[in-house]
Amino acid sequence: MKLLENKVVIVTGAARGIGEGIALKLAEQGANIAFTYVSEGSAPKAQALEEKLAAFGVKAKAYRSNAGVFEECEAFVNDVVKEFGTVDVCVNNAGISKDNLLLRMSPEQWDEVMITNLKSVFNMTKQVIRPMMKARKGSIINMSSIIGVRGNAGQSSYAASKAGIIGFTKSMAHELGSRNIRCNAIAPGFIETDMTHYLKEGAAAEEFLKKIPLGRFGTTEEIANTTLFLASDMSSYVTGQVISACGGLNI
Ligand code: NDP
């Protein structure tokens, strides 16, 4: 028996990176996957992922939907419920970083990060709790970051958005626990994706790796494994938690 047989899972921002790894891992465990991307340039990758997911024998569909826009999330979740019947698990993964020292950060840069990373989680959660409350079960998993826990110079907007996700996650655990809906966050450290490839270049890279007890970046599969735990009944008594998957960077 697979861990997510016949479950309906939403993953936002899954055409590449961590989201793609999560979609693949959860489909391997029997989940039907509805996933989003936002850039036109990612459409071919989304199409290719749809095919890879279907090869696991599950239903899979890509949607172009901006997680930062409330009405687009509403339309997306309505379409998923029509097409897939319900939503059992929602992984709020879509995110961006626009790093800059506060002195140089514009209000527009600040807003873009807060809307894409934090408002998106509000937008999506507000929609998915309707089918989840009806079913009296559900698991919501929000992608925070170790930077949201400890902060970082040059990343104030990113850190604030990811810390905001943690407060939101814990509040949802309080609000939704009585409906058997769990809500948890993952705080990844540095994971090898487009978002972090610049960190692996240059002389500073070796120094940087010394700060990570496990001495290496994480993989998208390692974050997908943590997500699988939180999505499945393996974590049925876990809610309101922030699970760090960061190679020990937080100790
Ligand atoms: P990538 O930049 O590799 O991928 C980001 C994904 O999010 C893309 O699929 C992108 O879509 C999508 N996306 C961005 N904005 C939106 C939006 N408005 N609506 C819908 N989708 C959107 O990032 P990662 O895979 O590295 O990161 C995934 C998540 O994990 C993020 O929330 C990030 O903050 C978090 N994280 C990452 C870490 C890392 O080290 N990589 C560490 C800690 C947390 P498109 O392809 O269309 O552009």
Coordinates of C-alpha atoms in Angstrom, one line a residue, residues 197-209:
H197 CA 22.9 28.1 -7.5
Y198 CA 24.8 31.4 -7.1
L199 CA 25.8 30.4 -3.6
K200 CA 27.8 27.5 -4.9
E201 CA 30.1 29.7 -7.0
G202 CA 33.2 31.6 -6.0
A203 CA 35.7 31.5 -3.1
A204 CA 33.0 32.1 -0.4
A205 CA 31.3 28.7 -1.2
E206 CA 33.8 26.6 0.8
E207 CA 33.6 28.9 3.8
F208 CA 29.8 28.7 3.5
L209 CA 29.7 24.9 3.5

